Short mmCIF file of C-alpha atoms in Angstrom, two decimals:
data_model
loop_
_atom_site.label_atom_id
_atom_site.label_comp_id
_atom_site.label_asym_id
_atom_site.label_seq_id
_atom_site.Cartn_x
_atom_site.Cartn_y
_atom_site.Cartn_z
CA MET A 1270 69.38 15.22 -35.16
CA LEU A 1271 67.45 16.24 -38.29
CA SER A 1272 65.60 12.89 -38.31
CA LYS A 1273 64.56 13.29 -34.67
CA SER A 1274 63.27 16.82 -35.29
CA ARG A 1275 61.13 15.64 -38.21
CA MET A 1276 59.76 12.75 -36.14
CA LYS A 1277 58.88 15.14 -33.32
CA LEU A 1278 57.11 17.48 -35.76
CA TRP A 1279 55.07 14.64 -37.24
CA MET A 1280 54.02 13.47 -33.76
CA ILE A 1281 52.84 16.98 -32.87
CA ARG A 1282 50.86 17.20 -36.12
CA LEU A 1283 49.29 13.78 -35.56
CA THR A 1284 48.33 14.59 -31.97
CA THR A 1285 46.81 17.90 -33.07
CA LEU A 1286 44.74 16.20 -35.79
CA VAL A 1287 43.41 13.62 -33.34
CA LEU A 1288 42.44 16.31 -30.83
CA LEU A 1289 40.74 18.36 -33.56
CA TRP A 1290 38.83 15.30 -34.75
CA ILE A 1291 37.63 14.50 -31.21
CA CYS A 1292 36.52 18.10 -30.71
CA LEU A 1293 34.66 18.06 -34.03
CA VAL A 1294 32.80 14.84 -33.17
CA GLN A 1295 31.81 16.16 -29.75
CA LEU A 1296 30.65 19.43 -31.31
CA MET A 1297 28.43 17.61 -33.81
CA ILE A 1298 26.92 15.43 -31.06
CA LEU A 1299 26.13 18.48 -28.99
CA GLY A 1300 24.73 20.16 -32.07
CA GLU A 1301 22.23 17.29 -32.46
CA THR A 1302 20.76 17.97 -29.05
CA TRP A 1303 21.01 21.68 -28.21
CA GLY A 1304 23.72 23.29 -30.33
CA PRO A 1305 23.41 26.32 -32.63
CA ARG A 1306 21.01 26.01 -35.50
CA VAL A 1307 23.78 25.97 -38.09
CA LEU A 1308 25.12 22.75 -36.59
CA LYS A 1309 21.76 21.05 -36.96
CA GLY A 1310 22.23 20.70 -40.69
CA TRP A 1311 25.63 19.04 -40.47
CA PRO A 1312 25.92 15.31 -41.00
CA SER A 1313 25.76 13.40 -37.76
CA CYS A 1314 28.18 10.71 -36.64
CA LEU A 1315 25.26 9.00 -34.85
CA SER A 1316 23.66 6.00 -36.50
CA GLN A 1317 20.03 6.10 -37.61
CA GLU A 1318 19.16 3.76 -34.74
CA SER A 1319 20.81 6.05 -32.18
CA ALA A 1320 19.03 9.06 -33.60
CA ALA A 1321 15.71 7.21 -33.37
CA VAL A 1322 16.35 6.35 -29.71
CA LEU A 1323 17.12 10.02 -28.97
CA ALA A 1324 13.93 11.07 -30.72
CA VAL A 1325 11.81 8.64 -28.66
CA LYS A 1326 13.47 9.81 -25.44
CA SER A 1327 12.85 13.45 -26.20
CA SER A 1328 9.20 12.74 -27.06
CA ARG A 1329 8.72 11.15 -23.65
CA GLU A 1330 10.20 14.03 -21.72
CA VAL A 1331 7.85 15.56 -19.17
CA PRO A 1332 7.99 19.03 -17.69
CA ALA A 1333 10.26 19.38 -14.70
CA ARG A 1334 8.39 18.80 -11.47
CA VAL A 1335 7.95 21.79 -9.19
CA LEU A 1336 9.05 20.68 -5.73
CA PRO A 1337 7.59 22.13 -2.55
CA PRO A 1338 10.03 24.34 -0.63
CA LYS A 1339 11.96 22.69 2.17
CA ARG A 1340 10.58 23.27 5.63
CA VAL A 1341 13.17 24.94 7.87
CA TYR A 1342 13.07 23.92 11.52
CA ARG A 1343 15.39 23.14 14.41
CA ASN A 1344 15.97 19.40 14.29
CA ASN A 1345 15.34 17.74 17.67
CA GLY A 1346 16.89 14.41 16.66
CA TYR A 1347 16.27 11.33 14.53
CA LEU A 1348 13.42 8.83 14.48
CA MET A 1349 13.93 5.29 13.18
CA VAL A 1350 10.93 2.98 12.78
CA SER A 1351 10.48 -0.72 12.02
CA CYS A 1352 7.04 -1.47 10.64
CA ASN A 1353 5.24 -4.73 11.39
CA GLY A 1354 2.52 -6.64 9.58
CA GLY A 1355 1.33 -6.84 5.99
CA LEU A 1356 1.40 -4.16 3.31
CA ASN A 1357 -1.59 -2.11 4.42
CA GLN A 1358 -0.83 -2.38 8.12
CA MET A 1359 2.61 -0.98 7.32
CA ARG A 1360 1.15 1.64 4.98
CA SER A 1361 -1.04 3.20 7.65
CA ALA A 1362 1.81 2.98 10.17
CA ILE A 1363 4.12 4.91 7.82
CA CYS A 1364 1.48 7.66 7.60
CA ASP A 1365 1.33 7.82 11.40
CA MET A 1366 5.12 7.95 11.77
CA VAL A 1367 5.42 10.85 9.28
CA ALA A 1368 2.79 12.78 11.21
CA ILE A 1369 4.57 12.07 14.51
CA ALA A 1370 7.97 13.12 13.10
CA ARG A 1371 6.44 16.35 11.79
CA TYR A 1372 4.82 17.14 15.11
CA LEU A 1373 8.03 16.49 17.07
CA ASN A 1374 10.27 18.40 14.62
CA VAL A 1375 12.58 15.43 14.13
CA THR A 1376 14.21 13.85 11.09
CA LEU A 1377 12.59 10.61 9.95
CA ILE A 1378 14.73 7.81 8.55
CA VAL A 1379 13.02 5.88 5.74
CA PRO A 1380 10.94 3.19 7.51
CA GLU A 1381 12.16 -0.39 7.61
CA LEU A 1382 9.54 -2.89 6.41
CA ASP A 1383 8.63 -6.14 8.12
CA LYS A 1384 10.59 -9.16 6.87
CA THR A 1385 9.91 -11.55 9.75
CA SER A 1386 6.11 -11.84 9.71
CA PHE A 1387 4.22 -14.88 8.43
CA TRP A 1388 4.77 -13.89 4.79
CA ALA A 1389 8.57 -13.40 5.16
CA ASP A 1390 8.64 -10.81 2.37
CA PRO A 1391 12.22 -9.52 1.87
CA SER A 1392 11.07 -6.34 0.09
CA GLU A 1393 12.64 -3.04 1.09
CA PHE A 1394 10.73 0.27 1.11
CA GLN A 1395 12.03 1.21 -2.35
CA ASP A 1396 10.92 -2.17 -3.77
CA ILE A 1397 7.29 -1.26 -3.10
CA PHE A 1398 7.07 2.52 -2.90
CA ASP A 1399 8.59 5.30 -5.01
CA LEU A 1400 11.23 6.34 -2.48
CA ASP A 1401 12.35 9.61 -4.11
CA HIS A 1402 8.75 10.76 -4.53
CA PHE A 1403 8.06 9.93 -0.88
CA ILE A 1404 10.99 12.04 0.32
CA MET A 1405 10.60 14.98 -2.04
CA SER A 1406 6.82 15.33 -1.89
CA LEU A 1407 6.95 15.74 1.89
CA ARG A 1408 9.98 18.01 2.14
CA ASP A 1409 7.82 21.00 3.10
CA GLU A 1410 6.59 19.04 6.13
CA VAL A 1411 9.39 16.85 7.42
CA ARG A 1412 12.99 16.00 6.63
CA ILE A 1413 13.33 12.36 5.55
CA LEU A 1414 16.71 10.70 5.07
CA LYS A 1415 17.55 7.34 3.50
CA GLU A 1416 19.94 6.61 6.35
CA LEU A 1417 21.40 8.19 9.45
CA PRO A 1418 24.38 10.55 9.21
CA PRO A 1419 27.68 8.55 9.42
CA ARG A 1420 28.48 9.40 13.04
CA LEU A 1421 25.06 8.35 14.31
CA LYS A 1422 24.94 5.36 11.99
CA ARG A 1423 28.16 4.09 13.59
CA ARG A 1424 26.61 4.45 17.06
CA VAL A 1425 23.59 2.40 15.99
CA GLU A 1426 25.84 -0.30 14.51
CA LEU A 1427 27.58 -0.52 17.88
CA GLY A 1428 24.21 -0.99 19.57
CA VAL A 1429 24.13 2.45 21.22
CA ILE A 1430 20.47 3.19 20.53
CA HIS A 1431 17.24 3.48 22.51
CA THR A 1432 14.65 1.01 21.16
CA MET A 1433 11.05 0.76 22.32
CA ALA A 1434 7.47 0.02 21.30
CA PRO A 1435 5.13 3.00 21.84
CA ILE A 1436 1.83 2.51 23.66
CA SER A 1437 -1.00 1.58 21.29
CA TRP A 1438 -3.67 4.12 20.31
CA SER A 1439 -1.76 6.98 21.92
CA ASP A 1440 -2.71 10.62 21.54
CA ILE A 1441 -0.15 12.85 19.79
CA SER A 1442 0.54 14.50 23.17
CA TYR A 1443 2.00 11.17 24.37
CA TYR A 1444 4.71 11.48 21.73
CA HIS A 1445 5.41 15.08 22.72
CA ASN A 1446 5.58 14.35 26.44
CA GLN A 1447 7.16 10.89 26.47
CA ILE A 1448 9.01 10.25 23.20
CA LEU A 1449 10.44 13.68 22.39
CA PRO A 1450 12.47 13.90 25.64
CA LEU A 1451 14.00 10.51 24.79
CA ILE A 1452 14.94 11.69 21.30
CA ARG A 1453 16.59 14.80 22.74
CA LYS A 1454 18.49 12.66 25.24
CA TYR A 1455 19.65 9.86 22.93
CA LYS A 1456 19.61 11.78 19.59
CA VAL A 1457 18.19 8.64 17.94
CA VAL A 1458 15.14 6.65 19.04
CA HIS A 1459 14.05 3.45 17.32
CA LEU A 1460 10.35 2.52 17.45
CA ASN A 1461 10.21 -1.23 16.79
CA ARG A 1462 6.43 -1.54 16.46
CA THR A 1463 4.32 0.95 14.55
CA ASP A 1464 0.87 -0.60 14.05
CA ALA A 1465 -2.03 1.26 15.70
CA ARG A 1466 0.28 3.52 17.69
CA LEU A 1467 -1.57 6.78 16.99
CA ALA A 1468 -5.19 7.20 18.09
CA ASN A 1469 -7.93 7.45 15.47
CA ASN A 1470 -9.65 10.45 17.01
CA GLY A 1471 -8.93 13.54 19.08
CA GLN A 1472 -5.90 14.55 17.02
CA PRO A 1473 -5.28 18.10 15.68
CA VAL A 1474 -6.84 18.58 12.24
CA GLU A 1475 -3.42 19.31 10.70
CA ILE A 1476 -2.19 15.92 11.94
CA GLN A 1477 -5.19 14.15 10.41
CA LYS A 1478 -4.76 15.96 7.10
CA LEU A 1479 -1.06 15.10 7.01
CA ARG A 1480 -1.91 11.41 7.53
CA CYS A 1481 -4.13 11.69 4.46
CA ARG A 1482 -1.52 13.52 2.42
CA VAL A 1483 1.03 10.80 3.07
CA ASN A 1484 -1.46 8.04 2.31
CA PHE A 1485 -3.05 9.48 -0.82
CA ASP A 1486 -0.12 11.40 -2.35
CA ALA A 1487 3.30 10.58 -0.93
CA LEU A 1488 2.95 6.78 -0.84
CA LYS A 1489 2.98 6.00 -4.54
CA PHE A 1490 3.97 2.52 -5.62
CA THR A 1491 7.04 2.02 -7.79
CA PRO A 1492 6.64 2.77 -11.53
CA GLN A 1493 6.89 -0.98 -12.27
CA ILE A 1494 4.02 -1.84 -9.91
CA GLU A 1495 1.94 1.13 -11.09
CA GLU A 1496 2.38 0.18 -14.75
CA LEU A 1497 1.44 -3.47 -14.16
CA GLY A 1498 -1.59 -2.38 -12.13
CA ARG A 1499 -2.71 -0.12 -14.98
CA LYS A 1500 -2.34 -3.04 -17.38
CA VAL A 1501 -4.57 -5.28 -15.28
CA VAL A 1502 -7.22 -2.54 -15.08
CA ARG A 1503 -6.94 -1.96 -18.84
CA LEU A 1504 -7.45 -5.66 -19.59
CA LEU A 1505 -10.51 -5.78 -17.34
CA ARG A 1506 -11.99 -2.56 -18.74
CA GLN A 1507 -11.75 -3.97 -22.28
CA GLU A 1508 -14.35 -6.54 -21.25
CA GLY A 1509 -16.67 -4.13 -19.43
CA PRO A 1510 -17.44 -3.29 -15.77
CA PHE A 1511 -15.70 -5.25 -13.04
CA MET A 1512 -16.02 -5.85 -9.33
CA VAL A 1513 -13.12 -6.58 -6.98
CA LEU A 1514 -13.88 -9.24 -4.40
CA HIS A 1515 -11.38 -9.21 -1.55
CA LEU A 1516 -11.99 -12.84 -0.63
CA ARG A 1517 -10.08 -13.45 2.61
CA TYR A 1518 -10.17 -17.24 2.56
CA GLU A 1519 -6.49 -18.13 2.53
CA MET A 1520 -5.01 -20.86 4.74
CA ASP A 1521 -3.20 -18.49 7.10
CA MET A 1522 -6.33 -16.38 7.60
CA LEU A 1523 -8.42 -19.42 8.57
CA ALA A 1524 -5.71 -20.89 10.80
CA PHE A 1525 -5.24 -17.57 12.62
CA SER A 1526 -8.95 -16.86 13.06
CA GLY A 1527 -9.96 -20.46 13.78
CA CYS A 1528 -12.84 -20.16 11.31
CA THR A 1529 -13.48 -23.58 9.74
CA GLN A 1530 -17.02 -23.29 8.35
CA GLY A 1531 -17.36 -25.72 5.42
CA CYS A 1532 -13.98 -27.38 6.00
CA ASN A 1533 -13.70 -31.18 6.27
CA LYS A 1534 -12.12 -32.99 9.23
CA GLU A 1535 -8.64 -33.20 7.65
CA GLU A 1536 -8.67 -29.48 6.84
CA VAL A 1537 -9.75 -28.55 10.37
CA GLU A 1538 -6.86 -30.59 11.78
CA GLU A 1539 -4.40 -29.00 9.33
CA LEU A 1540 -5.53 -25.47 10.24
CA THR A 1541 -5.30 -26.26 13.95
CA ARG A 1542 -1.75 -27.59 13.58
CA MET A 1543 -0.77 -24.43 11.74
CA ARG A 1544 -2.24 -22.21 14.47
CA TYR A 1545 -0.23 -24.01 17.14
CA ALA A 1546 2.93 -23.79 15.03
CA TYR A 1547 3.10 -20.01 15.40
CA PRO A 1548 3.67 -19.05 19.05
CA TRP A 1549 2.89 -15.35 18.45
CA TRP A 1550 -0.66 -16.34 17.42
CA LYS A 1551 -1.85 -16.21 21.01
CA GLU A 1552 -5.38 -17.58 20.64
CA LYS A 1553 -5.23 -21.38 20.28
CA ILE A 1554 -8.55 -22.88 21.40
CA ILE A 1555 -11.28 -21.34 19.23
CA ASN A 1556 -14.98 -22.15 18.86
CA SER A 1557 -15.51 -21.61 15.13
CA ASP A 1558 -19.34 -21.69 15.25
CA LEU A 1559 -19.54 -19.12 18.05
CA LYS A 1560 -17.00 -16.86 16.36
CA ARG A 1561 -18.91 -17.05 13.07
CA ARG A 1562 -22.24 -16.14 14.75
CA ASP A 1563 -20.54 -13.08 16.28
CA GLY A 1564 -19.54 -11.94 12.78
CA LEU A 1565 -15.83 -12.45 13.43
CA CYS A 1566 -15.14 -14.86 10.57
CA PRO A 1567 -14.55 -14.04 6.91
CA LEU A 1568 -17.43 -15.12 4.72
CA THR A 1569 -16.85 -18.44 2.97
CA PRO A 1570 -16.90 -18.51 -0.86
CA GLU A 1571 -20.32 -20.21 -0.67
CA GLU A 1572 -21.72 -17.53 1.68
CA THR A 1573 -20.22 -14.85 -0.54
CA ALA A 1574 -21.95 -16.24 -3.65
CA LEU A 1575 -25.32 -16.22 -1.87
CA THR A 1576 -24.80 -12.66 -0.65
CA LEU A 1577 -23.83 -11.25 -4.05
CA ARG A 1578 -26.82 -12.93 -5.69
CA ALA A 1579 -29.14 -11.58 -2.98
CA LEU A 1580 -27.80 -8.06 -3.66
CA ASP A 1581 -28.68 -8.53 -7.35
CA ILE A 1582 -25.08 -8.16 -8.54
CA ASP A 1583 -25.15 -8.86 -12.29
CA PRO A 1584 -24.05 -12.50 -12.87
CA SER A 1585 -22.21 -11.45 -16.04
CA ILE A 1586 -19.99 -8.89 -14.29
CA GLN A 1587 -16.27 -9.63 -14.14
CA VAL A 1588 -15.22 -10.56 -10.62
CA TYR A 1589 -11.54 -9.96 -9.90
CA ILE A 1590 -10.39 -12.01 -6.91
CA ALA A 1591 -7.99 -9.95 -4.83
CA ALA A 1592 -6.52 -12.61 -2.57
CA GLY A 1593 -3.93 -15.31 -2.23
CA GLU A 1594 -4.61 -18.99 -2.84
CA ILE A 1595 -8.13 -19.89 -1.70
CA TYR A 1596 -8.11 -22.71 0.85
CA GLY A 1597 -9.84 -25.77 -0.53
CA GLY A 1598 -9.20 -24.72 -4.14
CA GLU A 1599 -11.78 -25.39 -6.85
CA ARG A 1600 -14.03 -27.37 -4.48
CA ARG A 1601 -14.63 -24.30 -2.31
CA MET A 1602 -14.84 -21.94 -5.29
CA ALA A 1603 -17.40 -24.03 -7.18
CA SER A 1604 -20.50 -22.18 -5.91
CA LEU A 1605 -18.99 -18.77 -6.58
CA ALA A 1606 -17.79 -19.80 -10.05
CA ALA A 1607 -21.24 -21.17 -10.91
CA ALA A 1608 -22.96 -17.93 -9.83
CA TYR A 1609 -20.31 -15.62 -11.34
CA PRO A 1610 -18.46 -17.43 -14.15
CA ASN A 1611 -16.37 -14.40 -15.22
CA LEU A 1612 -13.79 -14.79 -12.49
CA ALA A 1613 -10.34 -13.27 -12.94
CA ARG A 1614 -7.09 -12.98 -11.03
CA LYS A 1615 -3.80 -11.26 -11.77
CA GLU A 1616 -2.34 -14.71 -12.45
CA THR A 1617 -4.93 -15.34 -15.20
CA LEU A 1618 -4.69 -11.88 -16.77
CA LEU A 1619 -0.91 -11.51 -16.87
CA GLU A 1620 1.83 -13.65 -18.34
CA PRO A 1621 3.98 -15.64 -15.88
CA SER A 1622 6.99 -13.63 -17.05
CA GLU A 1623 5.27 -10.38 -16.00
CA LEU A 1624 4.75 -11.67 -12.45
CA ARG A 1625 8.11 -13.43 -12.15
CA PHE A 1626 9.78 -10.61 -10.22
CA PHE A 1627 6.79 -10.31 -7.86
CA GLN A 1628 6.64 -13.98 -6.85
CA ASN A 1629 7.50 -14.65 -3.19
CA HIS A 1630 7.00 -10.94 -2.49
CA SER A 1631 3.55 -10.86 -0.91
CA SER A 1632 3.55 -7.10 -0.34
CA GLN A 1633 4.30 -6.37 -3.99
CA MET A 1634 1.54 -8.77 -5.08
CA ALA A 1635 -0.82 -7.09 -2.60
CA ALA A 1636 0.13 -3.70 -4.07
CA LEU A 1637 -1.14 -4.87 -7.48
CA ASP A 1638 -4.45 -5.94 -5.93
CA TYR A 1639 -4.64 -2.60 -4.11
CA LEU A 1640 -4.35 -0.63 -7.37
CA VAL A 1641 -6.99 -2.75 -9.10
CA SER A 1642 -9.29 -2.44 -6.08
CA LEU A 1643 -9.15 1.36 -6.23
CA GLU A 1644 -10.24 1.40 -9.87
CA SER A 1645 -13.06 -1.16 -9.69
CA ASP A 1646 -16.71 -0.30 -10.21
CA ILE A 1647 -17.58 -2.14 -6.98
CA PHE A 1648 -15.34 -3.23 -4.13
CA VAL A 1649 -16.53 -5.99 -1.78
CA PRO A 1650 -14.36 -7.19 1.11
CA THR A 1651 -15.49 -10.37 2.88
CA TYR A 1652 -13.50 -9.51 6.01
CA ASP A 1653 -12.56 -6.20 7.65
CA GLY A 1654 -8.79 -6.64 7.62
CA ASN A 1655 -6.25 -3.92 6.98
CA MET A 1656 -6.50 -3.98 3.18
CA ALA A 1657 -10.29 -3.81 3.28
CA LYS A 1658 -10.19 -0.81 5.62
CA VAL A 1659 -7.48 1.15 3.83
CA VAL A 1660 -9.00 0.55 0.37
CA GLU A 1661 -12.41 1.58 1.75
CA GLY A 1662 -10.97 4.90 2.95
CA HIS A 1663 -9.06 5.49 -0.29
CA ARG A 1664 -12.21 4.90 -2.34
CA ARG A 1665 -14.06 7.39 -0.15
CA TYR A 1666 -11.28 9.89 -0.86
CA LEU A 1667 -11.64 9.26 -4.61
CA GLY A 1668 -15.30 10.27 -4.53
CA TYR A 1669 -17.18 7.71 -2.43
CA LYS A 1670 -16.81 4.95 -5.00
CA LYS A 1671 -19.20 2.06 -4.38
CA THR A 1672 -17.87 -0.15 -1.60
CA ILE A 1673 -20.22 -2.76 -0.15
CA LEU A 1674 -19.42 -3.19 3.55
CA LEU A 1675 -20.88 -6.55 4.49
CA ASP A 1676 -22.56 -6.95 7.89
CA ARG A 1677 -21.24 -10.45 8.53
CA ARG A 1678 -23.03 -11.00 11.83
CA HIS A 1679 -26.41 -10.23 10.30
CA LEU A 1680 -25.60 -12.05 7.07
CA VAL A 1681 -24.69 -15.42 8.57
CA ASP A 1682 -27.94 -15.36 10.56
CA LEU A 1683 -29.95 -14.68 7.40
CA ILE A 1684 -28.00 -17.32 5.44
CA ASP A 1685 -28.62 -19.94 8.13
CA GLN A 1686 -32.35 -19.13 8.12
CA HIS A 1687 -32.48 -19.38 4.33
CA ASN A 1688 -30.56 -22.66 4.27
CA ALA A 1689 -32.89 -24.05 6.96
CA GLY A 1690 -35.93 -23.14 4.83
CA SER A 1691 -37.38 -20.53 7.18
CA LEU A 1692 -36.72 -17.73 4.66
CA THR A 1693 -37.69 -17.94 1.00
CA TRP A 1694 -35.25 -16.63 -1.58
CA ASP A 1695 -37.24 -13.43 -2.07
CA GLU A 1696 -37.46 -12.84 1.69
CA PHE A 1697 -33.76 -13.53 2.06
CA SER A 1698 -32.81 -11.20 -0.80
CA THR A 1699 -35.02 -8.40 0.51
CA ALA A 1700 -33.56 -8.69 4.00
CA VAL A 1701 -29.97 -8.62 2.66
CA LYS A 1702 -30.67 -5.51 0.57
CA GLU A 1703 -32.32 -3.70 3.47
CA ALA A 1704 -29.39 -4.51 5.77
CA HIS A 1705 -26.89 -3.02 3.33
CA ALA A 1706 -28.79 -0.03 1.94
CA GLU A 1707 -26.62 2.35 4.01
CA ARG A 1708 -23.42 0.31 3.78
CA MET A 1709 -22.23 1.29 0.31
CA GLY A 1710 -19.32 3.56 1.23
CA ASN A 1711 -21.48 6.67 1.50
CA PRO A 1712 -20.52 9.64 3.73
CA THR A 1713 -20.82 8.89 7.43
CA LYS A 1714 -19.28 9.91 10.74
CA ARG A 1715 -16.60 7.81 12.39
CA LEU A 1716 -17.77 5.96 15.46
CA ILE A 1717 -15.99 7.34 18.57
CA ILE A 1718 -16.00 5.30 21.79
CA GLN A 1719 -14.39 6.99 24.75
CA ASP A 1720 -11.83 4.83 26.60
CA ARG A 1721 -12.24 1.98 24.08
CA PRO A 1722 -10.09 3.04 21.11
CA LYS A 1723 -9.79 -0.50 19.67
CA GLU A 1724 -13.55 -0.59 19.12
CA GLU A 1725 -13.73 2.77 17.35
CA ASP A 1726 -13.97 3.13 13.59
CA TYR A 1727 -10.55 3.09 11.98
CA PHE A 1728 -9.25 6.47 10.80
CA TYR A 1729 -7.95 5.10 7.49
CA SER A 1730 -11.30 3.51 6.58
CA ASN A 1731 -13.08 6.86 6.94
CA PRO A 1732 -10.65 9.83 7.08
CA ARG A 1733 -13.54 12.28 7.30
CA GLU A 1734 -11.32 15.30 8.11
CA CYS A 1735 -10.01 14.98 4.53
CA LEU A 1736 -13.39 14.35 2.89
CA GLU A 1737 -15.09 17.70 2.31
CA PRO A 1738 -18.37 16.27 0.93
CA SER A 1739 -18.98 14.49 4.25
CA TYR A 1740 -19.20 17.84 6.06
CA LYS A 1741 -21.81 19.06 3.59
CA ASP A 1742 -23.87 15.90 3.93
CA GLU A 1743 -23.70 16.02 7.73
CA ALA A 1744 -24.72 19.69 7.72
CA SER A 1745 -27.68 19.06 5.44
CA SER A 1746 -28.80 16.03 7.47
CA SER A 1747 -28.85 18.10 10.69
CA MET A 1748 -31.08 20.83 9.23
#
């Protein structure tokens, strides 16, 4: 009995010592970070390496972000959206859907990105955009959830959901009169196409300004994409000024548009086969020459080189090519490389290991080009696709940064005259400069065409309701 009592006493003492030791270690660790000053002088159980890591972390700490207050409203239901198209087509659609959700007083579920288009990019929203920033920065306007509440999510999984494609270029009143009643009835409505679903003009000013706020503030790229974009800009800036050339001369662009200027017979046949291989590309029989004369084709690399030279762009400037693989490779790039030898691409500026995680993710690669395009001294798109339009509008928002908007219809006519010998180089250059004197991204009104919304100027290329200087310029020009 005596032996058992002693054993029990020793076990209690040992357990107490262990507990005291654990408490002491925890106290010293806490003392290293925020404990009383007297504890700061005690020896630490952390290694020198651990202490160094803590020091680096604390030096990188930033002030806590002040979040906007949540907007309180009666929720009318839930809006799910599936975006279609490439990065910038989806970007503008997301802005529209936020504005629509705000106007209808509904909860928006984080948009689903297109994974079935030509590029087959599997990226989710959070792979491209900073998801938490998107949700929190807009919380004073609209409630955004990462997914539906469990009960409604189960209904959707069982197929109990109303899915539809809204009418293109619709006024915001269409959504109030036609879509809101459906949301109230079904609780959840899924819009399965979002491109060009909200009209460019005739919308309330608060709707237009919200579209801008989403585009220019809420839709930030992920920290990884932002950091890599800054690195590309930094590498270019080390060598001096740079121009971004959005050279839309990839195989899919030419196959879709039917533009084959400068292509050989084998290439024309290859592009035609590709166009017929995609049933949702509705236009099959295309007259390339006629389309080019109407200004509906992207400029070729050869035409681009002539145009840049005619505009007196410095031959020594760095030219960053924001595009995929150029169709025809070095053969088609020869003229441009001869005129502007300082060509660069993200693939030549960055190590393969830095781009490894972006490969086969076209939207993430396009996001890098987007960031570099915003920071360039000059931006020149050779075709007015979605990226060209959205970058143009963003550069206007950043202070009307120089953006040369090429008049392709006029240019190809001048180029043909010069190549035929009816215009000397000096005459050609003068005519090109005169044609583009007012096409440098300067303040201008959006073109509004009643009953023909597809032919109007795109809101995101010139969001004038958000560009205060444009009002001043318009006022001064009318006096």
